[in-house]
Short mmCIF file of N, CA, C and O in Angstrom, two decimals:
data_model
loop_
_atom_site.label_atom_id
_atom_site.label_comp_id
_atom_site.label_asym_id
_atom_site.label_seq_id
_atom_site.Cartn_x
_atom_site.Cartn_y
_atom_site.Cartn_z
N MET A 499 1.10 -1.21 0.28
CA MET A 499 0.06 -0.18 0.27
C MET A 499 0.97 0.95 -0.15
O MET A 499 1.87 1.40 1.02
N THR A 500 0.20 2.06 -1.26
CA THR A 500 1.68 3.13 -0.96
C THR A 500 0.80 4.05 -0.31
O THR A 500 -0.62 4.90 0.33
N ARG A 501 1.31 5.16 0.10
CA ARG A 501 1.10 6.89 1.29
C ARG A 501 0.43 7.50 0.17
O ARG A 501 2.42 7.84 -0.47
N PRO A 502 0.31 8.51 0.59
CA PRO A 502 0.13 9.78 0.49
C PRO A 502 1.87 10.08 0.70
O PRO A 502 2.46 10.30 1.25
N ASP A 503 2.72 11.71 -0.70
CA ASP A 503 2.97 12.11 -0.25
C ASP A 503 2.79 13.38 1.67
O ASP A 503 1.96 12.67 2.37
N ALA A 504 3.94 13.68 2.19
CA ALA A 504 4.16 14.00 2.61
C ALA A 504 3.33 15.72 2.65
O ALA A 504 2.91 15.96 4.13
N ALA A 505 3.99 16.12 2.45
CA ALA A 505 2.88 17.55 1.58
C ALA A 505 1.50 16.78 1.57
O ALA A 505 0.78 18.42 1.48
N SER A 506 0.66 16.27 1.26
CA SER A 506 -0.73 16.02 0.90
C SER A 506 -0.97 15.70 2.04
O SER A 506 -2.22 16.43 2.43
N GLU A 507 -0.61 14.92 3.25
CA GLU A 507 -1.19 15.41 4.61
C GLU A 507 -0.93 16.05 5.94
O GLU A 507 -2.04 16.22 6.31
N THR A 508 -0.40 17.22 5.46
CA THR A 508 0.08 18.52 6.19
C THR A 508 -0.60 19.50 5.44
O THR A 508 -0.72 21.09 6.24
N ALA A 509 -1.02 19.14 4.36
CA ALA A 509 -1.67 21.03 3.23
C ALA A 509 -2.57 21.34 4.01
O ALA A 509 -3.96 20.34 4.25
N LEU A 510 -3.50 22.46 4.65
CA LEU A 510 -4.53 22.74 4.96
C LEU A 510 -5.65 22.88 3.99
O LEU A 510 -5.45 22.98 2.01
N ASP A 511 -6.16 22.65 3.86
CA ASP A 511 -7.46 22.52 2.88
C ASP A 511 -8.83 24.03 3.28
O ASP A 511 -8.32 25.11 4.17
N ASP A 512 -8.64 24.11 1.72
CA ASP A 512 -8.51 25.70 1.86
C ASP A 512 -10.26 26.89 2.34
O ASP A 512 -9.91 27.39 2.69
N VAL A 513 -11.18 24.96 2.58
CA VAL A 513 -12.05 25.62 2.80
C VAL A 513 -12.51 25.67 4.89
O VAL A 513 -13.09 26.82 5.77
N THR A 514 -11.83 24.84 5.08
CA THR A 514 -11.83 23.97 6.15
C THR A 514 -10.59 24.83 7.52
O THR A 514 -10.23 25.08 8.19
N GLY A 515 -9.71 25.24 6.61
CA GLY A 515 -7.82 25.85 7.04
C GLY A 515 -7.60 23.77 8.27
O GLY A 515 -7.10 24.70 8.94
N GLU A 516 -8.37 23.13 7.84
CA GLU A 516 -7.66 21.78 8.90
C GLU A 516 -6.74 20.79 6.74
O GLU A 516 -7.22 21.18 6.85
N PRO A 517 -6.03 19.85 7.77
CA PRO A 517 -5.14 19.45 6.94
C PRO A 517 -6.32 18.45 6.55
O PRO A 517 -7.24 17.46 8.19
N PRO A 518 -6.63 17.08 5.81
CA PRO A 518 -7.55 16.25 5.54
C PRO A 518 -6.86 15.31 6.57
O PRO A 518 -5.90 14.82 6.57
N TYR A 519 -8.43 14.65 7.36
CA TYR A 519 -7.28 13.53 7.57
C TYR A 519 -7.34 12.05 7.30
O TYR A 519 -7.83 12.15 5.94
N PRO A 520 -7.44 11.09 7.05
CA PRO A 520 -6.93 9.63 6.71
C PRO A 520 -8.41 9.34 6.37
O PRO A 520 -8.33 8.73 4.50
N LEU A 521 -9.20 9.08 6.63
CA LEU A 521 -10.35 8.50 5.71
C LEU A 521 -10.94 9.60 4.65
O LEU A 521 -11.20 9.76 3.13
N GLN A 522 -10.60 10.69 5.34
CA GLN A 522 -10.61 11.81 3.75
C GLN A 522 -9.65 11.67 2.75
O GLN A 522 -9.99 12.01 2.04
N ARG A 523 -8.82 11.13 2.81
CA ARG A 523 -6.98 11.00 2.49
C ARG A 523 -7.68 10.54 0.98
O ARG A 523 -7.81 10.01 -0.14
N LEU A 524 -8.50 8.84 2.12
CA LEU A 524 -8.49 8.19 0.85
C LEU A 524 -9.85 7.65 0.14
O LEU A 524 -9.47 7.30 -0.73
N LEU A 525 -11.10 8.16 0.74
CA LEU A 525 -12.01 8.37 -0.27
C LEU A 525 -12.35 9.08 -1.25
O LEU A 525 -12.62 9.97 -2.50
N GLY A 526 -11.79 9.97 -0.84
CA GLY A 526 -11.50 11.92 -1.72
C GLY A 526 -11.88 12.59 -1.58
O GLY A 526 -12.58 13.67 -2.70
N HIS A 527 -12.71 13.51 -0.32
CA HIS A 527 -14.15 13.91 -0.22
C HIS A 527 -13.42 15.10 -0.06
O HIS A 527 -12.44 15.35 0.08
N ALA A 528 -13.87 16.47 -0.76
CA ALA A 528 -13.46 17.60 0.41
C ALA A 528 -15.01 18.42 0.37
O ALA A 528 -15.86 18.37 0.52
N VAL A 529 -14.15 19.80 1.53
CA VAL A 529 -15.54 19.74 2.21
C VAL A 529 -15.50 21.62 0.82
O VAL A 529 -14.48 21.88 1.04
N THR A 530 -16.68 21.49 0.47
CA THR A 530 -16.74 22.95 -0.40
C THR A 530 -17.12 23.98 -0.26
O THR A 530 -17.40 25.16 -0.95
N ALA A 531 -18.03 23.80 1.30
CA ALA A 531 -18.75 25.13 1.86
C ALA A 531 -19.29 25.38 3.16
O ALA A 531 -19.86 23.80 3.53
N TRP A 532 -19.14 25.97 3.81
CA TRP A 532 -19.07 26.12 5.92
C TRP A 532 -19.15 27.16 5.87
O TRP A 532 -18.42 27.90 5.34
N SER A 533 -20.45 27.50 6.19
CA SER A 533 -20.90 28.10 7.15
C SER A 533 -22.16 28.38 8.19
O SER A 533 -21.26 27.01 8.50
N GLU A 534 -22.49 28.94 8.99
CA GLU A 534 -23.22 28.74 10.35
C GLU A 534 -24.24 27.63 10.12
O GLU A 534 -25.24 28.42 8.80
N GLY A 535 -24.14 26.33 10.37
CA GLY A 535 -24.90 25.58 10.51
C GLY A 535 -25.76 24.94 8.42
O GLY A 535 -26.44 24.39 8.43
N PHE A 536 -24.78 25.13 8.37
CA PHE A 536 -24.49 25.32 6.90
C PHE A 536 -22.78 24.07 6.20
O PHE A 536 -21.86 24.65 7.07
N ALA A 537 -23.59 22.62 5.66
CA ALA A 537 -21.66 21.90 5.07
C ALA A 537 -22.47 21.87 3.31
O ALA A 537 -22.85 20.96 3.37
N ARG A 538 -20.65 22.14 2.56
CA ARG A 538 -21.56 20.69 1.34
C ARG A 538 -19.91 20.40 1.83
O ARG A 538 -19.11 20.11 1.56
N VAL A 539 -19.65 18.78 1.92
CA VAL A 539 -18.43 18.22 1.34
C VAL A 539 -18.99 17.11 -0.28
O VAL A 539 -20.50 16.46 -0.83
N GLU A 540 -18.54 17.40 -0.88
CA GLU A 540 -18.23 16.33 -1.71
C GLU A 540 -17.54 15.47 -2.80
O GLU A 540 -16.06 15.93 -2.30
N MET A 541 -17.41 14.53 -3.57
CA MET A 541 -16.45 14.52 -4.20
C MET A 541 -16.72 13.45 -5.60
O MET A 541 -18.29 12.53 -6.13
N PRO A 542 -15.57 12.98 -6.11
CA PRO A 542 -15.97 12.54 -7.12
C PRO A 542 -15.55 10.93 -7.28
O PRO A 542 -14.84 10.08 -6.43
N LEU A 543 -16.40 10.07 -8.46
CA LEU A 543 -16.31 8.84 -7.75
C LEU A 543 -15.56 8.32 -8.96
O LEU A 543 -15.14 8.29 -10.04
N ARG A 544 -14.76 7.05 -8.13
CA ARG A 544 -14.12 6.69 -8.71
C ARG A 544 -14.64 5.06 -8.47
O ARG A 544 -15.50 4.90 -8.24
N GLU A 545 -13.12 3.43 -9.30
CA GLU A 545 -13.82 2.94 -9.37
C GLU A 545 -14.02 2.19 -7.08
O GLU A 545 -15.27 0.64 -7.21
N MET A 546 -12.66 2.80 -7.05
CA MET A 546 -12.57 2.29 -5.98
C MET A 546 -13.82 2.11 -5.04
O MET A 546 -14.47 2.02 -3.64
N HIS A 547 -14.87 3.61 -5.21
CA HIS A 547 -16.10 3.43 -4.42
C HIS A 547 -17.33 2.53 -4.86
O HIS A 547 -18.39 2.76 -3.95
N GLY A 548 -16.65 1.88 -5.85
CA GLY A 548 -17.93 0.59 -6.50
C GLY A 548 -18.09 -0.24 -5.20
O GLY A 548 -17.67 -1.11 -4.75
N ASN A 549 -19.20 -0.02 -5.24
CA ASN A 549 -20.07 -2.03 -4.58
C ASN A 549 -19.97 -3.56 -5.34
O ASN A 549 -19.52 -2.99 -6.10
N ARG A 550 -20.38 -4.92 -4.98
CA ARG A 550 -20.45 -5.54 -6.38
C ARG A 550 -20.86 -5.35 -7.23
O ARG A 550 -20.81 -6.02 -8.34
N HIS A 551 -21.94 -4.63 -7.51
CA HIS A 551 -22.47 -4.89 -8.98
C HIS A 551 -21.80 -3.69 -9.21
O HIS A 551 -22.60 -2.82 -10.57
N GLY A 552 -20.69 -2.38 -8.96
CA GLY A 552 -20.67 -1.58 -9.95
C GLY A 552 -21.16 0.10 -9.82
O GLY A 552 -20.55 0.79 -10.03
N ILE A 553 -21.35 -0.17 -7.96
CA ILE A 553 -22.13 1.35 -8.15
C ILE A 553 -21.97 1.52 -6.77
O ILE A 553 -21.60 0.91 -5.55
N PRO A 554 -21.24 3.08 -6.31
CA PRO A 554 -21.20 3.91 -4.93
C PRO A 554 -22.15 2.89 -4.12
O PRO A 554 -23.07 2.61 -3.87
N HIS A 555 -21.01 2.09 -4.15
CA HIS A 555 -21.24 1.37 -2.15
C HIS A 555 -21.83 2.64 -0.91
O HIS A 555 -21.82 3.61 -0.53
N GLY A 556 -23.45 1.63 -0.51
CA GLY A 556 -24.20 2.99 0.55
C GLY A 556 -23.73 3.08 1.94
O GLY A 556 -23.74 4.34 2.05
N GLY A 557 -22.38 3.32 2.65
CA GLY A 557 -21.64 3.34 3.77
C GLY A 557 -20.60 4.05 3.31
O GLY A 557 -20.49 4.85 3.60
N VAL A 558 -19.98 4.34 1.51
CA VAL A 558 -20.02 5.75 1.25
C VAL A 558 -20.84 6.81 1.52
O VAL A 558 -20.96 7.78 1.72
N HIS A 559 -22.09 6.49 0.69
CA HIS A 559 -23.23 7.71 0.45
C HIS A 559 -23.17 8.09 1.92
O HIS A 559 -23.29 9.08 2.67
N ALA A 560 -23.47 7.14 2.89
CA ALA A 560 -23.69 7.28 4.74
C ALA A 560 -22.14 8.14 5.09
O ALA A 560 -22.42 9.45 5.25
N THR A 561 -21.29 8.01 4.72
CA THR A 561 -19.69 8.34 5.18
C THR A 561 -19.77 9.99 4.53
O THR A 561 -19.84 10.54 5.65
N LEU A 562 -20.35 9.96 2.99
CA LEU A 562 -20.52 11.21 3.11
C LEU A 562 -21.79 12.76 3.55
O LEU A 562 -21.31 13.82 4.05
N LEU A 563 -22.30 12.10 3.65
CA LEU A 563 -23.54 12.31 4.40
C LEU A 563 -23.52 13.11 6.15
O LEU A 563 -23.64 14.16 6.91
N ASP A 564 -23.01 12.12 6.80
CA ASP A 564 -22.39 12.13 8.42
C ASP A 564 -21.94 12.99 8.54
O ASP A 564 -21.28 14.08 8.62
N THR A 565 -19.93 12.33 7.26
CA THR A 565 -19.87 13.81 7.37
C THR A 565 -19.86 16.15 6.79
O THR A 565 -20.09 16.91 8.06
N ALA A 566 -20.67 15.42 6.12
CA ALA A 566 -22.04 16.91 5.48
C ALA A 566 -22.27 17.06 7.31
O ALA A 566 -22.52 18.55 7.32
N CYS A 567 -23.09 16.56 7.78
CA CYS A 567 -23.69 16.35 9.14
C CYS A 567 -23.41 17.67 10.09
O CYS A 567 -22.93 18.40 10.98
N GLY A 568 -21.79 16.87 10.21
CA GLY A 568 -20.97 16.95 11.54
C GLY A 568 -20.36 18.57 11.46
O GLY A 568 -20.16 19.32 12.19
N TYR A 569 -20.13 18.31 9.79
CA TYR A 569 -19.10 19.49 9.86
C TYR A 569 -20.59 21.18 9.81
O TYR A 569 -20.52 21.57 10.38
N ALA A 570 -21.51 20.52 9.65
CA ALA A 570 -23.24 21.88 9.87
C ALA A 570 -22.54 22.68 11.48
O ALA A 570 -23.08 23.70 11.12
N GLY A 571 -22.61 21.61 12.30
CA GLY A 571 -23.02 22.14 13.62
C GLY A 571 -21.47 22.44 14.27
O GLY A 571 -21.28 23.25 15.09
N ALA A 572 -20.58 22.16 13.19
CA ALA A 572 -18.88 22.64 13.75
C ALA A 572 -18.64 23.99 13.51
O ALA A 572 -17.65 24.30 14.32
N TRP A 573 -19.41 24.53 13.13
CA TRP A 573 -18.30 25.49 12.77
C TRP A 573 -17.85 26.86 13.43
O TRP A 573 -18.74 26.64 14.40
N THR A 574 -17.68 26.63 13.49
CA THR A 574 -17.13 28.25 14.76
C THR A 574 -15.91 29.54 13.83
O THR A 574 -16.56 30.83 14.94
N GLY A 575 -16.53 29.40 12.25
CA GLY A 575 -15.92 31.27 11.98
C GLY A 575 -14.04 31.35 12.20
O GLY A 575 -13.63 32.04 11.49
N ASP A 576 -13.49 31.11 12.62
CA ASP A 576 -12.35 30.81 13.24
C ASP A 576 -11.58 29.33 12.92
O ASP A 576 -11.57 28.69 13.75
N PRO A 577 -10.67 29.34 12.12
CA PRO A 577 -9.65 28.12 11.84
C PRO A 577 -8.38 28.12 12.98
O PRO A 577 -8.49 26.92 13.61
N ASP A 578 -8.47 28.53 13.91
CA ASP A 578 -7.99 29.22 15.29
C ASP A 578 -8.05 27.83 16.38
O ASP A 578 -7.61 27.71 17.71
N ARG A 579 -8.94 28.48 15.89
CA ARG A 579 -10.84 27.54 17.28
C ARG A 579 -11.37 26.43 17.08
O ARG A 579 -12.71 26.69 16.78
N PRO A 580 -11.07 25.28 16.61
CA PRO A 580 -11.74 24.74 16.19
C PRO A 580 -13.24 23.61 16.67
O PRO A 580 -12.01 23.63 17.72
N ARG A 581 -13.88 23.51 16.02
CA ARG A 581 -14.84 22.57 17.11
C ARG A 581 -15.07 20.98 16.41
O ARG A 581 -15.31 21.11 15.34
N HIS A 582 -15.15 19.84 17.61
CA HIS A 582 -15.35 18.71 17.15
C HIS A 582 -16.59 18.02 17.17
O HIS A 582 -17.33 18.90 18.77
N CYS A 583 -17.93 17.68 17.12
CA CYS A 583 -18.80 16.55 17.42
C CYS A 583 -18.07 15.06 16.59
O CYS A 583 -18.06 14.91 16.58
N MET A 584 -19.19 14.83 17.33
CA MET A 584 -19.15 12.99 17.60
C MET A 584 -20.74 12.86 16.57
O MET A 584 -21.79 13.20 17.36
N THR A 585 -20.82 11.78 16.40
CA THR A 585 -22.67 11.17 15.30
C THR A 585 -23.15 10.19 16.80
O THR A 585 -22.43 9.38 17.60
N LEU A 586 -23.98 10.70 17.20
CA LEU A 586 -24.72 9.54 17.81
C LEU A 586 -25.38 8.80 17.49
O LEU A 586 -25.68 7.63 17.78
N THR A 587 -26.16 9.56 16.40
CA THR A 587 -26.94 9.02 15.35
C THR A 587 -27.58 9.06 13.68
O THR A 587 -27.35 10.44 13.43
N LEU A 588 -27.21 8.06 13.63
CA LEU A 588 -27.25 8.81 11.55
C LEU A 588 -28.91 7.86 11.24
O LEU A 588 -28.52 6.11 10.93
N THR A 589 -29.70 8.75 10.64
CA THR A 589 -30.23 7.56 10.09
C THR A 589 -30.52 7.64 8.26
O THR A 589 -30.50 9.17 8.05
N VAL A 590 -30.01 6.62 7.25
CA VAL A 590 -29.56 7.38 6.54
C VAL A 590 -31.04 6.20 4.99
O VAL A 590 -31.52 5.20 5.02
N ASN A 591 -31.85 7.31 4.07
CA ASN A 591 -32.68 6.41 3.25
C ASN A 591 -31.84 6.38 2.21
O ASN A 591 -31.84 8.04 1.33
N TYR A 592 -31.87 5.40 1.59
CA TYR A 592 -31.62 5.22 0.61
C TYR A 592 -32.82 5.56 -0.88
O TYR A 592 -33.34 4.93 -0.95
N VAL A 593 -33.02 6.31 -2.00
CA VAL A 593 -34.35 7.28 -2.46
C VAL A 593 -33.92 6.67 -3.94
O VAL A 593 -34.28 6.88 -4.99
N GLY A 594 -32.49 6.64 -4.38
CA GLY A 594 -32.22 7.44 -6.26
C GLY A 594 -30.81 6.51 -6.38
O GLY A 594 -30.35 5.82 -5.33
N ARG A 595 -30.45 6.82 -7.52
CA ARG A 595 -29.15 5.78 -8.17
C ARG A 595 -28.90 7.31 -8.69
O ARG A 595 -29.25 7.84 -8.88
N ALA A 596 -27.13 7.24 -8.44
CA ALA A 596 -26.53 8.58 -9.21
C ALA A 596 -26.62 8.01 -10.14
O ALA A 596 -25.80 7.12 -10.35
N THR A 597 -26.51 9.36 -11.61
CA THR A 597 -25.90 8.62 -12.66
C THR A 597 -24.73 10.20 -13.09
O THR A 597 -24.37 9.30 -14.08
N GLY A 598 -24.33 10.14 -11.87
CA GLY A 598 -23.12 11.76 -12.58
C GLY A 598 -21.50 10.54 -12.40
O GLY A 598 -21.86 9.31 -12.03
N GLU A 599 -20.76 11.95 -12.16
CA GLU A 599 -19.27 11.14 -11.74
C GLU A 599 -19.15 11.81 -10.51
O GLU A 599 -17.72 11.63 -10.01
N ARG A 600 -19.93 12.31 -10.00
CA ARG A 600 -19.96 13.46 -9.19
C ARG A 600 -20.93 13.37 -7.79
O ARG A 600 -21.94 13.72 -8.05
N LEU A 601 -20.41 12.76 -5.82
CA LEU A 601 -21.46 13.48 -5.19
C LEU A 601 -20.98 14.24 -4.50
O LEU A 601 -19.97 14.67 -3.95
N ILE A 602 -22.20 15.24 -3.89
CA ILE A 602 -22.79 16.39 -3.59
C ILE A 602 -23.52 16.01 -1.95
O ILE A 602 -24.83 15.82 -2.26
N ALA A 603 -22.71 15.69 -1.72
CA ALA A 603 -24.55 15.98 0.52
C ALA A 603 -23.90 17.48 0.67
O ALA A 603 -22.93 17.97 1.40
N GLU A 604 -25.45 18.30 0.85
CA GLU A 604 -25.32 19.23 1.59
C GLU A 604 -26.56 18.80 3.24
O GLU A 604 -27.34 18.01 2.98
N ALA A 605 -25.83 20.03 4.02
CA ALA A 605 -26.72 19.64 5.63
C ALA A 605 -27.00 20.57 5.98
O ALA A 605 -25.84 21.33 6.13
N ARG A 606 -27.54 20.93 7.05
CA ARG A 606 -27.89 21.69 7.92
C ARG A 606 -28.74 21.60 8.60
O ARG A 606 -29.02 20.96 9.16
N VAL A 607 -27.64 22.56 10.21
CA VAL A 607 -28.48 22.18 11.27
C VAL A 607 -29.73 22.10 11.41
O VAL A 607 -29.99 23.77 10.51
N VAL A 608 -30.78 21.89 11.91
CA VAL A 608 -31.95 21.89 12.02
C VAL A 608 -32.55 22.40 14.12
O VAL A 608 -33.57 22.40 13.50
N GLY A 609 -31.87 22.04 14.47
CA GLY A 609 -32.25 21.86 15.52
C GLY A 609 -30.85 21.98 16.81
O GLY A 609 -29.78 21.29 16.94
N GLY A 610 -31.29 21.84 18.38
CA GLY A 610 -29.50 21.23 18.74
C GLY A 610 -30.46 22.20 20.33
O GLY A 610 -30.44 23.52 20.75
N GLY A 611 -29.04 22.27 21.15
CA GLY A 611 -28.46 24.07 21.83
C GLY A 611 -26.72 22.98 22.89
O GLY A 611 -26.19 23.60 21.29
N ARG A 612 -26.26 23.45 23.29
CA ARG A 612 -25.22 23.50 24.18
C ARG A 612 -24.21 22.29 23.59
O ARG A 612 -23.22 22.58 23.42
N ARG A 613 -24.77 21.10 23.90
CA ARG A 613 -24.68 19.67 23.98
C ARG A 613 -23.80 19.06 22.54
O ARG A 613 -23.68 18.36 22.61
N SER A 614 -25.26 19.33 22.22
CA SER A 614 -25.44 18.79 21.03
C SER A 614 -26.29 19.43 20.16
O SER A 614 -26.60 20.03 20.04
N PHE A 615 -26.97 18.87 18.46
CA PHE A 615 -27.52 19.55 17.42
C PHE A 615 -27.55 18.15 17.04
O PHE A 615 -27.64 16.82 16.96
N PHE A 616 -28.41 18.44 15.96
CA PHE A 616 -29.74 17.99 15.37
C PHE A 616 -29.13 18.55 14.15
O PHE A 616 -29.22 19.58 13.48
N ALA A 617 -29.09 17.53 12.74
CA ALA A 617 -29.23 17.89 11.80
C ALA A 617 -29.33 17.29 10.01
O ALA A 617 -29.86 15.80 10.83
N GLU A 618 -30.12 17.39 9.34
CA GLU A 618 -30.24 16.85 8.05
C GLU A 618 -29.30 16.99 7.41
O GLU A 618 -28.82 18.43 7.10
N ALA A 619 -29.84 16.15 5.56
CA ALA A 619 -28.50 16.49 4.96
C ALA A 619 -29.29 15.61 3.56
O ALA A 619 -30.53 14.57 4.22
N GLU A 620 -29.38 16.03 2.39
CA GLU A 620 -29.25 15.37 1.49
C GLU A 620 -28.08 14.94 0.66
O GLU A 620 -26.99 15.92 0.53
N LEU A 621 -27.99 13.59 0.02
CA LEU A 621 -27.00 13.54 -1.13
C LEU A 621 -27.51 13.43 -2.32
O LEU A 621 -28.35 12.95 -2.70
N ARG A 622 -27.38 14.68 -3.44
CA ARG A 622 -27.02 14.71 -4.75
C ARG A 622 -26.10 14.07 -5.63
O ARG A 622 -24.88 14.35 -5.30
N ASP A 623 -26.18 13.80 -6.89
CA ASP A 623 -25.14 13.87 -8.43
C ASP A 623 -25.42 15.32 -9.00
O ASP A 623 -25.79 16.07 -8.84
N GLU A 624 -24.38 15.22 -9.71
CA GLU A 624 -23.66 16.11 -9.82
C GLU A 624 -25.19 16.95 -11.40
O GLU A 624 -25.43 18.70 -11.55
N HIS A 625 -25.77 16.52 -11.03
CA HIS A 625 -27.20 16.77 -11.74
C HIS A 625 -28.35 16.61 -10.83
O HIS A 625 -29.12 17.22 -12.13
N GLY A 626 -28.24 16.91 -9.75
CA GLY A 626 -28.81 16.67 -9.13
C GLY A 626 -30.29 15.70 -9.07
O GLY A 626 -31.47 16.19 -8.04
N VAL A 627 -29.64 14.65 -9.64
CA VAL A 627 -30.57 13.93 -8.66
C VAL A 627 -29.97 13.34 -7.52
O VAL A 627 -28.75 13.03 -6.45
N LEU A 628 -31.64 12.72 -6.89
CA LEU A 628 -31.31 13.19 -5.54
C LEU A 628 -31.27 11.54 -4.90
O LEU A 628 -32.62 10.42 -5.18
N VAL A 629 -29.86 11.17 -4.17
CA VAL A 629 -29.80 9.64 -4.00
C VAL A 629 -29.80 9.05 -3.02
O VAL A 629 -30.02 7.99 -2.82
N ALA A 630 -29.94 10.28 -1.11
CA ALA A 630 -30.45 9.57 -0.46
C ALA A 630 -30.70 10.90 0.72
O ALA A 630 -29.97 11.80 0.60
N THR A 631 -30.91 10.74 1.68
CA THR A 631 -30.71 11.50 2.67
C THR A 631 -30.88 10.22 4.14
O THR A 631 -30.36 9.96 3.98
N ALA A 632 -30.23 12.21 4.97
CA ALA A 632 -30.62 11.57 6.07
C ALA A 632 -30.13 12.31 6.75
O ALA A 632 -30.35 13.64 7.42
N THR A 633 -30.73 11.95 8.79
CA THR A 633 -31.14 13.13 10.45
C THR A 633 -30.16 12.99 11.08
O THR A 633 -30.30 11.33 10.43
N SER A 634 -29.52 13.22 11.54
CA SER A 634 -28.69 12.80 11.66
C SER A 634 -28.83 14.20 14.21
O SER A 634 -29.40 14.89 13.53
N ALA A 635 -28.32 13.33 14.78
CA ALA A 635 -27.70 13.79 16.15
C ALA A 635 -26.45 14.05 16.28
O ALA A 635 -25.76 12.63 16.72
N LEU A 636 -26.21 14.80 16.83
CA LEU A 636 -24.14 14.45 16.76
C LEU A 636 -23.95 15.54 18.53
O LEU A 636 -24.87 16.13 18.60
N ARG A 637 -23.23 15.32 19.38
CA ARG A 637 -22.41 15.39 20.11
C ARG A 637 -21.64 16.37 19.84
O ARG A 637 -20.38 15.86 19.90
N TYR A 638 -21.33 17.72 21.00
CA TYR A 638 -19.87 17.66 20.03
C TYR A 638 -19.05 18.07 22.15
O TYR A 638 -19.44 17.75 23.01
N ARG A 639 -17.99 17.90 21.02
CA ARG A 639 -16.47 17.34 22.09
C ARG A 639 -15.40 18.15 22.89
O ARG A 639 -15.20 18.67 22.19
N GLY A 640 -16.25 19.07 23.92
CA GLY A 640 -15.09 20.14 24.36
C GLY A 640 -16.35 21.41 23.43
O GLY A 640 -16.88 21.59 22.53
N GLU A 641 -15.42 22.36 24.19
CA GLU A 641 -15.44 24.03 23.34
C GLU A 641 -14.65 23.86 22.77
O GLU A 641 -13.68 23.57 22.86
N PRO A 642 -14.87 24.73 21.88
CA PRO A 642 -14.00 24.96 20.78
C PRO A 642 -12.58 25.34 21.06
O PRO A 642 -12.48 25.85 22.36
N LYS A 643 -11.35 25.59 21.15
CA LYS A 643 -10.00 25.13 21.37
C LYS A 643 -10.31 27.01 21.43
O LYS A 643 -10.10 28.19 20.69
N ALA A 644 -9.73 27.81 22.54
CA ALA A 644 -8.65 29.56 22.52
C ALA A 644 -7.82 29.50 22.33
O ALA A 644 -7.13 28.73 22.06
#
């Protein structure tokens, strides 16, 4: 197994201001929009994302939806004060089949409080075909770094 070069492991993402984490590097997804209560995560489809039927694996769908939900609630507006969270529940509904070459998950925070929040997300391809939806409950992991 080859490892990405050291530069790609330490380069900061333009949107999040963070280096990509291991699963992100493996799957090839990126946060392409991020603001208070909202996140968009995109990923070009590659052969490695396929299941035994040659279509994107449902776990890939769930990962993109989960990632978008987490980022939607983790916004602080300050890359020097990152906020982290963990998923408590994730319910995914598979409703269609992607026809394009890119998956796009968009999530919005729909409620919550000081310690936890709720998010909803949709996964579409670049043609707008709805592939899956999700609802999620997440818990903040501590306060943003000062």
